[in-house]
CSV table of C-alpha atoms and ligand atoms in Angstrom, one decimal:
chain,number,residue,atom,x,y,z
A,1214,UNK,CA,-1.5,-15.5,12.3
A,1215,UNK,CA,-1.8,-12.9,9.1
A,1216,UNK,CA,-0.3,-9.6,9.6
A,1217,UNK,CA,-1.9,-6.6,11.1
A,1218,UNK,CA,-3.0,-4.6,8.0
A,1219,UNK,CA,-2.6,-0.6,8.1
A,1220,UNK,CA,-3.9,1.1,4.7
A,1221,UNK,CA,-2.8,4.5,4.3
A,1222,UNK,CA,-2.9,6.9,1.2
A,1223,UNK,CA,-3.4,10.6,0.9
A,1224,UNK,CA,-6.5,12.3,-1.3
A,1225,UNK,CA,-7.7,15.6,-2.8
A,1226,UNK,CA,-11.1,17.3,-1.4
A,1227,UNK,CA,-12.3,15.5,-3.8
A,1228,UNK,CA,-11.4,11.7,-3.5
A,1229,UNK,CA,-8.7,11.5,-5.9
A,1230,UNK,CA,-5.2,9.8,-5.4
A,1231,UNK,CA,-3.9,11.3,-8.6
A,1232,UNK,CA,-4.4,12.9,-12.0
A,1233,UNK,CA,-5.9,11.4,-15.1
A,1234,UNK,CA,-2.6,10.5,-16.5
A,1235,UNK,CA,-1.7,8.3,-13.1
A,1236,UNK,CA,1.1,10.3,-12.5
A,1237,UNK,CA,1.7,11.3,-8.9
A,1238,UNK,CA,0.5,14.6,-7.6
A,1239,UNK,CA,1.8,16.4,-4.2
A,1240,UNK,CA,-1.4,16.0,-1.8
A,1241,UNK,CA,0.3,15.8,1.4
A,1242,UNK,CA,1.7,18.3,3.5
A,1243,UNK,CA,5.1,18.8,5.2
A,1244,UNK,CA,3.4,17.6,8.3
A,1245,UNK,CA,2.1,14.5,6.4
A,1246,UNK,CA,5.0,13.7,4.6
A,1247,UNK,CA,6.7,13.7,8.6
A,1248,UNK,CA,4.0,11.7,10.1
A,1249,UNK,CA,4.2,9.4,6.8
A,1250,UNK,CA,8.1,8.5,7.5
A,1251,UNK,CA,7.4,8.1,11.2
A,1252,UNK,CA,5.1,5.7,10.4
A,1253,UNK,CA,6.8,3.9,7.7
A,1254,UNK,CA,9.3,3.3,10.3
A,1255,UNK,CA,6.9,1.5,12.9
A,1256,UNK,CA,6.5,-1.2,10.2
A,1257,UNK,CA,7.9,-4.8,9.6
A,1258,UNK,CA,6.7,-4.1,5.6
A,1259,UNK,CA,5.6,-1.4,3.0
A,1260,UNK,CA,3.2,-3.0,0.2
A,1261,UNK,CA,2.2,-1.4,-3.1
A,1262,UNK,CA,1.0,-2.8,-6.2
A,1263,UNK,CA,2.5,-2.7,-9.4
A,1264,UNK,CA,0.5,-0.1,-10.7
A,1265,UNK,CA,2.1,1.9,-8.3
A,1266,UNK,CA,5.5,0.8,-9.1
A,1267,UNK,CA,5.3,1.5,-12.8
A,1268,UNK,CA,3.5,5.3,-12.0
A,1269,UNK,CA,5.6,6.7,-9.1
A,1270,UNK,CA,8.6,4.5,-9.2
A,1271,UNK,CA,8.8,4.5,-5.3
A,1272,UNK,CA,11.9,4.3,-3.5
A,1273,UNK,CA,9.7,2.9,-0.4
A,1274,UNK,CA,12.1,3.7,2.4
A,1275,UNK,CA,12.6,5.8,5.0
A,1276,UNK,CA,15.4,8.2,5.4
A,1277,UNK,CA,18.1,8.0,7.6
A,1278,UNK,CA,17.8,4.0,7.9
A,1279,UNK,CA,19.6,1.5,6.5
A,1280,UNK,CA,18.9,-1.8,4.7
A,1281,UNK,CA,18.7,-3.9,8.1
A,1282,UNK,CA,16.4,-1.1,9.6
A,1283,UNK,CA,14.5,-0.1,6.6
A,1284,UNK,CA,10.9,-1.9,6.3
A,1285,UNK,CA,10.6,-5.1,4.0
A,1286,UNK,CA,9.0,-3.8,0.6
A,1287,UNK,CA,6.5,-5.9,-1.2
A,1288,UNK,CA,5.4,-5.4,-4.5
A,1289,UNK,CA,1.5,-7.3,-5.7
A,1290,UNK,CA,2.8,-8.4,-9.4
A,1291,UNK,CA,0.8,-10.8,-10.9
A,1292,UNK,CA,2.7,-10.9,-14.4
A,1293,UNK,CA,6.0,-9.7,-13.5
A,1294,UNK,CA,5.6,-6.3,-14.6
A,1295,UNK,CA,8.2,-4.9,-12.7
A,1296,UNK,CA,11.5,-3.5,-14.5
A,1297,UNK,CA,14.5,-4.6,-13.1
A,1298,UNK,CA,15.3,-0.3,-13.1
A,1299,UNK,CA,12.1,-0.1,-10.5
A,1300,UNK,CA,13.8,1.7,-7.2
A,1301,UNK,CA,11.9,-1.0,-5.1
A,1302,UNK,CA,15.0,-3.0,-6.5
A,1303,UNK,CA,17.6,-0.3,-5.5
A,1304,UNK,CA,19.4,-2.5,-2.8
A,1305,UNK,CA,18.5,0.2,0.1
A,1306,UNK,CA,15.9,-2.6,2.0
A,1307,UNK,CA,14.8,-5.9,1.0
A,1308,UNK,CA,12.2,-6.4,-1.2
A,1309,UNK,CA,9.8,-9.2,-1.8
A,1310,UNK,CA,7.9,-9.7,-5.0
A,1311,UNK,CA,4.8,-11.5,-4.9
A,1312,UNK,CA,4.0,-12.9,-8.2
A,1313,UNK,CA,1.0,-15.9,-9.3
A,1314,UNK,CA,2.0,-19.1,-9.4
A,1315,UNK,CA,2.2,-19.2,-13.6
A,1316,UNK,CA,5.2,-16.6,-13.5
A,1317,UNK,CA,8.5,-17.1,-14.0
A,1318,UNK,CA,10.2,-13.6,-13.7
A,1319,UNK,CA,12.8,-13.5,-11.9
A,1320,UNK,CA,14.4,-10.3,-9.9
A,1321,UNK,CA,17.8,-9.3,-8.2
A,1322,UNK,CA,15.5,-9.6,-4.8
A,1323,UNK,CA,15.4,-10.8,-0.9
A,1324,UNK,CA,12.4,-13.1,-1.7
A,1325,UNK,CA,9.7,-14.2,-4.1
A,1326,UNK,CA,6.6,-15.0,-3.5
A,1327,UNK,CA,4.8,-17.1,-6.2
A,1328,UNK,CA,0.7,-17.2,-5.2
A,1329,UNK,CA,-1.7,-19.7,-6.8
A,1330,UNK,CA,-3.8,-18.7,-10.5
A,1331,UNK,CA,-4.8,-15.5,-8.6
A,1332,UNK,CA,-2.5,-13.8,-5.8
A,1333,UNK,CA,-4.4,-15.4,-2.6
A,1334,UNK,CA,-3.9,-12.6,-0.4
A,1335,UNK,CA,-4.4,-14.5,3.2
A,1336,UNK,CA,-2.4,-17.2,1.9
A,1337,UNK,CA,0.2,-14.7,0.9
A,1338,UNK,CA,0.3,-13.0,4.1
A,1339,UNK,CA,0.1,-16.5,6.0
A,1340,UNK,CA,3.8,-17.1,4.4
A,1341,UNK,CA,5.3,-13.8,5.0
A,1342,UNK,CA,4.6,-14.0,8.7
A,1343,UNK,CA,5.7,-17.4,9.1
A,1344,UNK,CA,8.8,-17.3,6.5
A,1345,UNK,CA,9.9,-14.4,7.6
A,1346,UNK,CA,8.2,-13.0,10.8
A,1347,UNK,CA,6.1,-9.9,9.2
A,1348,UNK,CA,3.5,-8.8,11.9
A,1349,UNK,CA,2.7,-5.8,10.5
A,1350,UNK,CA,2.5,-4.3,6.9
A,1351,UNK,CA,1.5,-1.0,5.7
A,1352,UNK,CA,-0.3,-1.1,2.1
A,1353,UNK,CA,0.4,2.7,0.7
A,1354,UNK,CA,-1.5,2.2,-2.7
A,1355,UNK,CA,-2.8,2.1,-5.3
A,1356,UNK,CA,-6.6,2.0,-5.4
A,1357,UNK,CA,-6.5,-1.2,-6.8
A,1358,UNK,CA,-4.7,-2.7,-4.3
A,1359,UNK,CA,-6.3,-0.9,-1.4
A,1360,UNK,CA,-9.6,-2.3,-2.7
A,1361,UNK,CA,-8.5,-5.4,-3.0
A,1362,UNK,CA,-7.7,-5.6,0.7
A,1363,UNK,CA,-10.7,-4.2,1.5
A,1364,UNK,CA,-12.8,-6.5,-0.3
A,1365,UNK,CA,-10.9,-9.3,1.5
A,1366,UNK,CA,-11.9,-8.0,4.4
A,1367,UNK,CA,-8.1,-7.7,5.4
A,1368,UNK,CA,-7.8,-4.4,6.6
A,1369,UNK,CA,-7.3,-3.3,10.5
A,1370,UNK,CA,-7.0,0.6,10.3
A,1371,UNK,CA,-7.2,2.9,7.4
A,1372,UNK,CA,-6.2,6.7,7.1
A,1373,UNK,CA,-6.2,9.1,4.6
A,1374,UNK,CA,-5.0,12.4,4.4
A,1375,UNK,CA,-7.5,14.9,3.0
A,1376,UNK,CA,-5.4,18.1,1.1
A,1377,UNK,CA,-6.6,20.9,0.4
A,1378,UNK,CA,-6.3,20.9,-3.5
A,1379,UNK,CA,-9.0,19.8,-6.5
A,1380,UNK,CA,-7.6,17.3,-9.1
A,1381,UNK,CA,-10.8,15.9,-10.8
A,1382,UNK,CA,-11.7,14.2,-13.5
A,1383,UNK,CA,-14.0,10.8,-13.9
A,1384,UNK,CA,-10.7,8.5,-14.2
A,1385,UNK,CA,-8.4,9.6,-11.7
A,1386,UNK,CA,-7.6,7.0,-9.6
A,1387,UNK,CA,-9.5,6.9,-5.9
A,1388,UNK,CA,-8.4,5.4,-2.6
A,1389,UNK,CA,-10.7,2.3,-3.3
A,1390,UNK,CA,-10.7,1.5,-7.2
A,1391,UNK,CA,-11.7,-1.9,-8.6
A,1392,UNK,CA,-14.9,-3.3,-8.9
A,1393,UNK,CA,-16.6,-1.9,-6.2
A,1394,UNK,CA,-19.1,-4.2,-4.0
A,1395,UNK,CA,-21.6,-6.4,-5.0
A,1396,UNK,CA,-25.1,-5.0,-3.7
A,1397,UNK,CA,-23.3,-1.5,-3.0
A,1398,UNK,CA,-22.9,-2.4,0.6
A,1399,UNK,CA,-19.3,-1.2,1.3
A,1400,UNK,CA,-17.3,-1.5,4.4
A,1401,UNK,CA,-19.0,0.1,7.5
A,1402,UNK,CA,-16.2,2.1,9.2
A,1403,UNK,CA,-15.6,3.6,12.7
A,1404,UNK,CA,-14.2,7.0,12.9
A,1405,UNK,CA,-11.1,7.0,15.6
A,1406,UNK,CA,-9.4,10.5,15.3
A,1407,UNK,CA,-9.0,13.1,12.7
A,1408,UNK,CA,-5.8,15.4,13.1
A,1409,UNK,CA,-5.0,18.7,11.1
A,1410,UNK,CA,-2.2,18.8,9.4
A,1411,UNK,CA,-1.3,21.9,7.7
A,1412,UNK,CA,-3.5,22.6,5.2
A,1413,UNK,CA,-5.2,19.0,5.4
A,1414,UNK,CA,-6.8,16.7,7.7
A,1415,UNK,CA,-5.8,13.3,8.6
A,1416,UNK,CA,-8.8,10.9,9.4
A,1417,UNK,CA,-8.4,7.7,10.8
A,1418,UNK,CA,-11.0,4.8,10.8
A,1419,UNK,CA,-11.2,1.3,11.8
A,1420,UNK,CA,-13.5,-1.5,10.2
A,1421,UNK,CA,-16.6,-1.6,12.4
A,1422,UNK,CA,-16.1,-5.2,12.2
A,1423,UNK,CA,-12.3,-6.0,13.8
A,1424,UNK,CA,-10.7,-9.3,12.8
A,1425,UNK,CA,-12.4,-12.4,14.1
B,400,NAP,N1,-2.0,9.5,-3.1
B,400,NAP,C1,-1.5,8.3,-2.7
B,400,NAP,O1,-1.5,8.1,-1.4
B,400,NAP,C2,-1.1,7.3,-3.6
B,400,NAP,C3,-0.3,6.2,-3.2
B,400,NAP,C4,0.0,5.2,-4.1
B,400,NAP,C5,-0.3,5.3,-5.4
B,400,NAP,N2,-1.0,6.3,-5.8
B,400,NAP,C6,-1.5,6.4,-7.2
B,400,NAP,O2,-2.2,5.3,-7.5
B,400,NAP,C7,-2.1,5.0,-8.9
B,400,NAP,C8,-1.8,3.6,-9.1
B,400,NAP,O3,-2.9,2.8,-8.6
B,400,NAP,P1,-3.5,1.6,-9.4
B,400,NAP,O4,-4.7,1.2,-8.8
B,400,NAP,O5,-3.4,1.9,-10.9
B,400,NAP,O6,-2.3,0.5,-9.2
B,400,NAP,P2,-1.9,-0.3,-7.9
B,400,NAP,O7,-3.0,-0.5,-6.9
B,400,NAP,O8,-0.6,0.2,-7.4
B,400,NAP,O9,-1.5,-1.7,-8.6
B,400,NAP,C9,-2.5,-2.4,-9.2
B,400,NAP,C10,-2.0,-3.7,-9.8
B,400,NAP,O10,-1.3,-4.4,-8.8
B,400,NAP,C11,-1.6,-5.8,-9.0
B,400,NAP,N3,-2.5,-6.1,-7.8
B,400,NAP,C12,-2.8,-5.3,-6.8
B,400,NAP,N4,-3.5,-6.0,-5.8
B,400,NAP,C13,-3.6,-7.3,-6.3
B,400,NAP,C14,-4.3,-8.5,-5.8
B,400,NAP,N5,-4.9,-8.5,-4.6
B,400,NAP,N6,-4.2,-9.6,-6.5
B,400,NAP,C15,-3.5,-9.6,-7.7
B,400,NAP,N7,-2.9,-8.5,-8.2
B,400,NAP,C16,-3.0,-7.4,-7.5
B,400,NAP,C17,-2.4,-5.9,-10.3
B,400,NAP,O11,-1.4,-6.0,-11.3
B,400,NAP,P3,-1.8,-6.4,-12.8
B,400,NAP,O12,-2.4,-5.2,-13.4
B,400,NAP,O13,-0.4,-6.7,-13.4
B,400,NAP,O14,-2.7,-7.6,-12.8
B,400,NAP,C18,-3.1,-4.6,-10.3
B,400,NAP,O15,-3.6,-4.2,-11.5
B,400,NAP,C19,-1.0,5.9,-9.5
B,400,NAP,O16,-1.7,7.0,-10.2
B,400,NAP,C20,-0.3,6.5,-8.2
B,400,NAP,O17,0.2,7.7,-8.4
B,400,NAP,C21,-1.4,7.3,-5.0
């Protein structure tokens, strides 16, 4: 059975997940940033795509635990794109790279994953629960990642933290980037709670759909 998925990212007011330039902005609060560690922590896996990597450079773990405790991090990386500098590589947890079949990078890491001509996401989260017993993953960004799972139809809970700040501007990235849906239909959600949280609100939704 494929992992329970958890996306979670925080926006602006007004739907952005950073600037123009891709760099990361501070959206979340102190709370946030709290409830964002706790949560980390309740995880077999972190996932981000490489996008992400190359922006933020990440450290993905969680203070205060160590690499047995930590969650797994997993990196979406078609081509490799990943510098051996990234701090996903720093040693602190294990990290698994997920790369298509085609590519032959290799990194100082637990595991990787090579996918078919595309990375087959239910394939790739078939294997990491059966090689190595991941139940649960939460998928922290970017908007092309996050879409991807959506448009999978992969996705078990979502929530975003709302700040209270403006960013702006026509190509910053958004929670759910790609393509977008064919016929504009989306993904129908279900509205489960919504928490303040400083000066921001934490919503949380569920597919109205659940997994078959
Ligand atoms: N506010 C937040 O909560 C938050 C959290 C995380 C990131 N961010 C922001 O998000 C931005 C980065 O987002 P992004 O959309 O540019 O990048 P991203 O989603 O981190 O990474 C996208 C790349 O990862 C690979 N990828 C992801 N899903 C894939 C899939 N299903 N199949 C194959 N490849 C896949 C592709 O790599 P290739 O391009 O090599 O094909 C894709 O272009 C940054 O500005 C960062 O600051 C914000």
């Amino acid at each position: 059975m494929r992992p329970f998925i958890h996306v979670n990212c925080a926006m602006s007011a007004d739907g952005k997940i950073a600037g123009t330039d891709r760099k990361q902005v501070k959206i979340s609060t102190e709370e946030d940033m709290l409830r964002v560690r706790e949560l980390r922590s309740r995880y077999d896996a972190i996932l981000v795509g490489v996008g992400t990597v190359v922006s933020d450079d990440p450290h993905l773990t969680v203070k205060g635990l160590d690499y047995d405790t930590n969650p797994i991090r997993i990196v979406l990386d078609p081509d490799g794109r990943t510098p051996d500098s990234a701090r996903v590589l720093d040693g602190l947890a294990p990290t698994v790279m997920v790369t298509r079949g085609g590519c032959t990078r290799e990194w100082d890491c637990e595991e990787i994953v090579r996918s078919g001509d595309a990375i087959d996401l239910n394939g790739v989260l078939e294997q990491l629960a059966e090689d190595i017993g991941i139940e649960s993953i939460l998928v922290e960004g970017g908007g092309e990642t996050i879409s991807s799972f959506f448009r999978a139809g992969l996705v078990d809970r979502y929530s975003v933290f709302v700040g209270g700040l403006v960013i702006g501007g026509r190509d910053s990235p958004t929670p759910a980037d790609g393509d977008g849906w064919i016929g504009g239909t989306g993904v129908r959600l279900a509205l489960k709670g919504s928490e303040v949280l400083g000066n921001g609100v934490l919503l949380t939704f569920e597919p109205e759909r659940p997994r078959p």
